[in-house]
Amino acid sequence: MQKLIDAIREDYQEQRLMDAIEWERFPDRATVNRILSQLHELVFFRMAETKLEEKVPKLFADLYSQLAKVCPKEQVKTLCKAFLNRIPAVRAMVETDLAAAFEGDPAATGYDEIVLAYPGIYAITVYRLAHELYTLGVPLIPRMMTEAAHSITGIDIHPGATIGARFFIDHGTGIVIGQTTVIGEGVKLYQGVTLGGLSTRGGQNLAGVKRHPTIEDGVTIYAGATILGGETVIGSGCVIGANAFVTRSIPANTTVIMKSPELLLRSRDEL
């Protein structure tokens, strides 16, 4: 055992790039997850005033402790207040997402089922909260929030994306929405959809460049479709069929369907 320990200790002397990271200065994953849990409760489960007076200060303290690790000290209190002041606006947006889920899915029995059992609404809610911190200029923590939701739901939404009201993700597993994606109102995505960059070969030279598509109002994108490129615009009212691969703009009110491959049917006796 000592030989194993000595080998690891010796490797630590290699001065690898990752060993230069001062991890104690960065947000704690467990605390960020606790903040998410508190925020989820605050958004969905209406509390009595006395409970709010108990819960909100605890949330503020946790949020303060983590923002203090990544933001200038003199800004932390102001940022915490600005974020928590956005909770009513987030709730208003999430209510439109709930309505879209209920109206768009005949299997839904009510808002309670959607909140408790639909991974899409959880991922969207976490995105909307993280996006508020992102727009306030808070580094790292918004991404940690959406990645926590990603690990639970299989839905990867970058906090930098811009997403309008009445957004519905049905089923959801395998969805990817990139940082510079712009999504209008009343958009519906099915599982396996990718809204991504056309190429990442430029690496860090592409930072800050719009690399992901724009999806206008009322678009439906079916399972497995891939839409790539910062100049790609899917016009309002479009329907993008399953497994479509789109790298150019599509005019409004257009249906895009992949031509079906030929199916070969053979009896088991022929095999």
Short mmCIF file of C-alpha atoms in Angstrom, two decimals:
data_model
loop_
_atom_site.label_atom_id
_atom_site.label_comp_id
_atom_site.label_asym_id
_atom_site.label_seq_id
_atom_site.Cartn_x
_atom_site.Cartn_y
_atom_site.Cartn_z
CA MET A 1 0.00 0.00 0.00
CA GLN A 2 2.79 2.41 0.84
CA LYS A 3 4.28 1.90 -2.63
CA LEU A 4 0.95 2.93 -4.17
CA ILE A 5 0.78 6.03 -1.99
CA ASP A 6 4.38 6.94 -2.83
CA ALA A 7 3.65 6.57 -6.57
CA ILE A 8 0.73 8.98 -6.35
CA ARG A 9 2.76 11.40 -4.23
CA GLU A 10 5.57 11.25 -6.78
CA ASP A 11 3.12 12.01 -9.59
CA TYR A 12 1.97 15.10 -7.69
CA GLN A 13 5.51 16.45 -8.18
CA GLU A 14 5.06 16.47 -11.97
CA GLN A 15 3.36 19.89 -11.70
CA ARG A 16 0.55 19.05 -14.07
CA LEU A 17 -1.71 21.92 -15.18
CA MET A 18 -4.63 20.56 -13.16
CA ASP A 19 -2.50 20.58 -10.03
CA ALA A 20 -2.18 24.38 -10.28
CA ILE A 21 -5.93 24.79 -9.70
CA GLU A 22 -6.65 26.11 -6.21
CA TRP A 23 -9.75 24.02 -5.60
CA GLU A 24 -10.48 25.52 -2.19
CA ARG A 25 -11.18 28.84 -3.94
CA PHE A 26 -13.95 27.38 -6.10
CA PRO A 27 -17.63 26.71 -5.38
CA ASP A 28 -18.50 23.55 -3.51
CA ARG A 29 -20.58 21.16 -5.61
CA ALA A 30 -22.61 19.90 -2.65
CA THR A 31 -23.52 23.46 -1.62
CA VAL A 32 -24.49 24.39 -5.18
CA ASN A 33 -26.76 21.33 -5.28
CA ARG A 34 -28.31 22.40 -1.97
CA ILE A 35 -28.94 25.86 -3.42
CA LEU A 36 -30.67 24.23 -6.40
CA SER A 37 -32.88 22.20 -4.08
CA GLN A 38 -33.83 25.33 -2.12
CA LEU A 39 -34.55 27.28 -5.30
CA HIS A 40 -36.70 24.46 -6.71
CA GLU A 41 -38.73 24.48 -3.50
CA LEU A 42 -39.04 28.26 -3.63
CA VAL A 43 -40.23 28.27 -7.25
CA PHE A 44 -42.80 25.48 -7.07
CA PHE A 45 -43.94 24.81 -3.54
CA ARG A 46 -45.73 27.91 -2.32
CA MET A 47 -44.72 28.55 1.28
CA ALA A 48 -46.43 30.19 4.20
CA GLU A 49 -44.97 33.57 5.08
CA THR A 50 -43.37 32.25 8.25
CA LYS A 51 -41.63 29.49 6.30
CA LEU A 52 -40.36 32.01 3.75
CA GLU A 53 -38.86 34.03 6.59
CA GLU A 54 -37.02 30.89 7.64
CA LYS A 55 -36.00 29.57 4.21
CA VAL A 56 -34.95 32.69 2.31
CA PRO A 57 -32.21 33.76 4.78
CA LYS A 58 -30.74 30.23 4.62
CA LEU A 59 -30.77 30.36 0.83
CA PHE A 60 -29.20 33.82 0.88
CA ALA A 61 -26.42 32.58 3.18
CA ASP A 62 -25.62 29.57 0.97
CA LEU A 63 -25.71 31.68 -2.18
CA TYR A 64 -23.51 34.34 -0.58
CA SER A 65 -20.95 31.73 0.51
CA GLN A 66 -20.53 30.44 -3.05
CA LEU A 67 -20.67 33.74 -4.92
CA ALA A 68 -17.99 35.04 -2.56
CA LYS A 69 -15.64 32.45 -4.04
CA VAL A 70 -16.00 33.62 -7.64
CA CYS A 71 -17.07 37.30 -7.52
CA PRO A 72 -15.46 40.48 -6.16
CA LYS A 73 -16.25 40.72 -2.46
CA GLU A 74 -17.83 44.17 -2.75
CA GLN A 75 -20.34 42.88 -5.34
CA VAL A 76 -21.50 39.67 -3.65
CA LYS A 77 -24.32 41.05 -1.52
CA THR A 78 -25.70 43.12 -4.40
CA LEU A 79 -25.58 40.12 -6.74
CA CYS A 80 -27.39 37.89 -4.24
CA LYS A 81 -30.15 40.45 -3.81
CA ALA A 82 -30.44 41.06 -7.56
CA PHE A 83 -30.75 37.33 -8.24
CA LEU A 84 -33.35 36.67 -5.54
CA ASN A 85 -35.34 39.68 -6.74
CA ARG A 86 -35.67 37.83 -10.07
CA ILE A 87 -37.47 34.84 -8.51
CA PRO A 88 -40.97 36.22 -9.27
CA ALA A 89 -39.99 36.77 -12.92
CA VAL A 90 -38.58 33.23 -13.13
CA ARG A 91 -41.79 31.84 -11.63
CA ALA A 92 -43.81 33.73 -14.24
CA MET A 93 -41.73 32.23 -17.06
CA VAL A 94 -41.84 28.72 -15.62
CA GLU A 95 -45.63 28.98 -15.38
CA THR A 96 -45.72 29.46 -19.16
CA ASP A 97 -43.49 26.40 -19.56
CA LEU A 98 -45.85 24.36 -17.38
CA ALA A 99 -48.80 25.51 -19.47
CA ALA A 100 -46.98 24.51 -22.68
CA ALA A 101 -46.22 21.07 -21.24
CA PHE A 102 -49.82 20.51 -20.14
CA GLU A 103 -51.31 21.75 -23.40
CA GLY A 104 -48.78 19.89 -25.54
CA ASP A 105 -48.86 16.47 -23.89
CA PRO A 106 -52.16 14.56 -23.74
CA ALA A 107 -50.53 12.15 -21.27
CA ALA A 108 -50.17 14.90 -18.67
CA THR A 109 -52.77 14.69 -15.91
CA GLY A 110 -51.97 18.04 -14.32
CA TYR A 111 -49.32 20.52 -13.28
CA ASP A 112 -48.47 18.40 -10.24
CA GLU A 113 -47.42 15.45 -12.41
CA ILE A 114 -45.38 17.73 -14.68
CA VAL A 115 -43.49 19.31 -11.77
CA LEU A 116 -42.83 16.02 -10.00
CA ALA A 117 -42.25 13.64 -12.91
CA TYR A 118 -41.21 15.49 -16.08
CA PRO A 119 -37.43 15.84 -16.50
CA GLY A 120 -37.94 18.57 -19.11
CA ILE A 121 -39.58 21.00 -16.72
CA TYR A 122 -36.86 20.42 -14.13
CA ALA A 123 -34.09 21.09 -16.66
CA ILE A 124 -35.86 24.19 -17.97
CA THR A 125 -36.41 25.56 -14.47
CA VAL A 126 -32.78 25.08 -13.51
CA TYR A 127 -31.77 26.74 -16.80
CA ARG A 128 -34.00 29.75 -16.12
CA LEU A 129 -32.50 30.20 -12.66
CA ALA A 130 -28.94 29.69 -13.88
CA HIS A 131 -29.53 32.08 -16.79
CA GLU A 132 -30.37 34.87 -14.34
CA LEU A 133 -27.02 34.40 -12.61
CA TYR A 134 -25.31 34.16 -15.99
CA THR A 135 -26.75 37.49 -17.14
CA LEU A 136 -25.59 39.04 -13.86
CA GLY A 137 -22.06 38.06 -14.83
CA VAL A 138 -21.59 35.36 -12.19
CA PRO A 139 -18.95 32.89 -13.42
CA LEU A 140 -18.87 29.11 -13.08
CA ILE A 141 -21.86 28.63 -10.75
CA PRO A 142 -24.54 28.88 -13.50
CA ARG A 143 -22.73 26.17 -15.46
CA MET A 144 -22.47 23.99 -12.36
CA MET A 145 -26.23 24.38 -11.89
CA THR A 146 -27.16 23.34 -15.42
CA GLU A 147 -24.66 20.49 -15.35
CA ALA A 148 -26.28 19.22 -12.14
CA ALA A 149 -29.60 19.16 -14.01
CA HIS A 150 -27.88 17.52 -16.97
CA SER A 151 -26.61 14.69 -14.78
CA ILE A 152 -30.14 14.06 -13.47
CA THR A 153 -32.17 14.48 -16.66
CA GLY A 154 -29.81 13.90 -19.59
CA ILE A 155 -30.78 17.37 -20.86
CA ASP A 156 -27.84 19.73 -21.44
CA ILE A 157 -28.83 23.42 -21.62
CA HIS A 158 -26.04 25.97 -21.44
CA PRO A 159 -27.00 28.85 -19.11
CA GLY A 160 -25.95 31.34 -21.78
CA ALA A 161 -28.67 30.25 -24.20
CA THR A 162 -31.63 32.60 -24.68
CA ILE A 163 -35.00 30.84 -24.45
CA GLY A 164 -38.44 32.44 -24.73
CA ALA A 165 -41.67 31.65 -22.92
CA ARG A 166 -43.80 28.51 -23.32
CA PHE A 167 -40.81 26.23 -23.91
CA PHE A 168 -41.63 22.51 -23.83
CA ILE A 169 -39.21 19.57 -23.81
CA ASP A 170 -41.01 16.25 -24.24
CA HIS A 171 -39.19 13.16 -22.90
CA GLY A 172 -35.94 15.05 -23.16
CA THR A 173 -33.10 12.57 -22.82
CA GLY A 174 -30.10 13.48 -24.96
CA ILE A 175 -31.07 17.09 -25.75
CA VAL A 176 -28.18 19.55 -26.20
CA ILE A 177 -28.70 23.32 -26.39
CA GLY A 178 -25.49 25.31 -26.92
CA GLN A 179 -24.36 28.54 -25.33
CA THR A 180 -25.31 30.98 -28.10
CA THR A 181 -28.58 29.32 -29.09
CA VAL A 182 -31.56 31.67 -29.37
CA ILE A 183 -35.02 30.10 -29.01
CA GLY A 184 -38.25 32.02 -29.49
CA GLU A 185 -41.62 31.49 -27.84
CA GLY A 186 -43.75 28.37 -28.01
CA VAL A 187 -40.96 26.03 -29.16
CA LYS A 188 -41.23 22.27 -28.60
CA LEU A 189 -38.31 19.81 -28.63
CA TYR A 190 -38.33 16.03 -28.46
CA GLN A 191 -35.60 13.71 -27.18
CA GLY A 192 -32.21 13.59 -28.82
CA VAL A 193 -32.34 17.06 -30.41
CA THR A 194 -29.02 18.89 -30.78
CA LEU A 195 -28.83 22.66 -31.27
CA GLY A 196 -25.10 22.89 -31.71
CA GLY A 197 -22.09 24.49 -33.31
CA LEU A 198 -21.22 23.65 -36.90
CA SER A 199 -17.53 23.36 -36.08
CA THR A 200 -15.41 23.73 -32.95
CA ARG A 201 -12.05 23.48 -34.70
CA GLY A 202 -11.43 27.16 -33.97
CA GLY A 203 -11.30 26.39 -30.26
CA GLN A 204 -10.99 29.43 -28.00
CA ASN A 205 -10.89 31.72 -31.06
CA LEU A 206 -14.65 31.10 -31.30
CA ALA A 207 -15.35 32.29 -27.75
CA GLY A 208 -17.99 35.02 -27.85
CA VAL A 209 -18.96 34.22 -31.45
CA LYS A 210 -22.52 33.08 -32.20
CA ARG A 211 -21.98 29.42 -32.98
CA HIS A 212 -25.42 27.93 -32.40
CA PRO A 213 -28.72 28.25 -34.30
CA THR A 214 -31.68 30.57 -33.87
CA ILE A 215 -35.05 28.86 -33.52
CA GLU A 216 -37.96 31.25 -34.08
CA ASP A 217 -41.44 31.16 -32.53
CA GLY A 218 -43.69 28.13 -32.73
CA VAL A 219 -41.14 25.65 -34.07
CA THR A 220 -41.43 21.92 -33.35
CA ILE A 221 -38.30 19.76 -33.61
CA TYR A 222 -38.78 16.01 -33.51
CA ALA A 223 -36.58 13.29 -32.02
CA GLY A 224 -32.98 12.97 -33.10
CA ALA A 225 -32.85 16.12 -35.24
CA THR A 226 -29.57 18.04 -35.38
CA ILE A 227 -29.43 21.75 -36.21
CA LEU A 228 -26.01 23.36 -36.39
CA GLY A 229 -24.41 26.74 -36.98
CA GLY A 230 -24.60 30.29 -35.73
CA GLU A 231 -25.99 31.59 -39.03
CA THR A 232 -28.70 28.90 -39.19
CA VAL A 233 -32.19 30.29 -38.59
CA ILE A 234 -35.24 28.05 -38.38
CA GLY A 235 -38.18 30.27 -39.31
CA SER A 236 -41.32 30.59 -37.23
CA GLY A 237 -43.86 27.79 -37.50
CA CYS A 238 -41.42 25.27 -38.97
CA VAL A 239 -41.57 21.55 -38.26
CA ILE A 240 -38.24 19.72 -38.31
CA GLY A 241 -38.75 15.99 -38.73
CA ALA A 242 -37.06 13.21 -36.80
CA ASN A 243 -33.35 12.64 -37.51
CA ALA A 244 -33.09 15.64 -39.84
CA PHE A 245 -29.61 17.14 -40.19
CA VAL A 246 -29.86 20.88 -40.85
CA THR A 247 -26.96 23.27 -41.41
CA ARG A 248 -28.69 26.06 -43.35
CA SER A 249 -31.59 28.40 -42.68
CA ILE A 250 -35.14 27.21 -43.25
CA PRO A 251 -37.90 29.68 -44.21
CA ALA A 252 -40.94 30.12 -41.98
CA ASN A 253 -43.77 27.59 -42.06
CA THR A 254 -41.69 24.88 -43.71
CA THR A 255 -41.72 21.17 -42.89
CA VAL A 256 -38.36 19.42 -43.16
CA ILE A 257 -38.52 15.63 -43.48
CA MET A 258 -35.69 13.19 -43.97
CA LYS A 259 -36.33 10.84 -46.86
CA SER A 260 -37.03 7.40 -45.45
CA PRO A 261 -34.34 4.79 -46.13
CA GLU A 262 -35.40 1.63 -47.91
CA LEU A 263 -36.57 -1.08 -45.54
CA LEU A 264 -35.64 -4.67 -46.35
CA LEU A 265 -37.99 -7.29 -44.92
CA ARG A 266 -36.89 -10.91 -44.80
CA SER A 267 -38.49 -13.91 -43.20
CA ARG A 268 -36.47 -15.64 -40.50
CA ASP A 269 -36.23 -18.68 -42.77
CA GLU A 270 -34.15 -16.69 -45.28
CA LEU A 271 -31.51 -15.73 -42.73
#
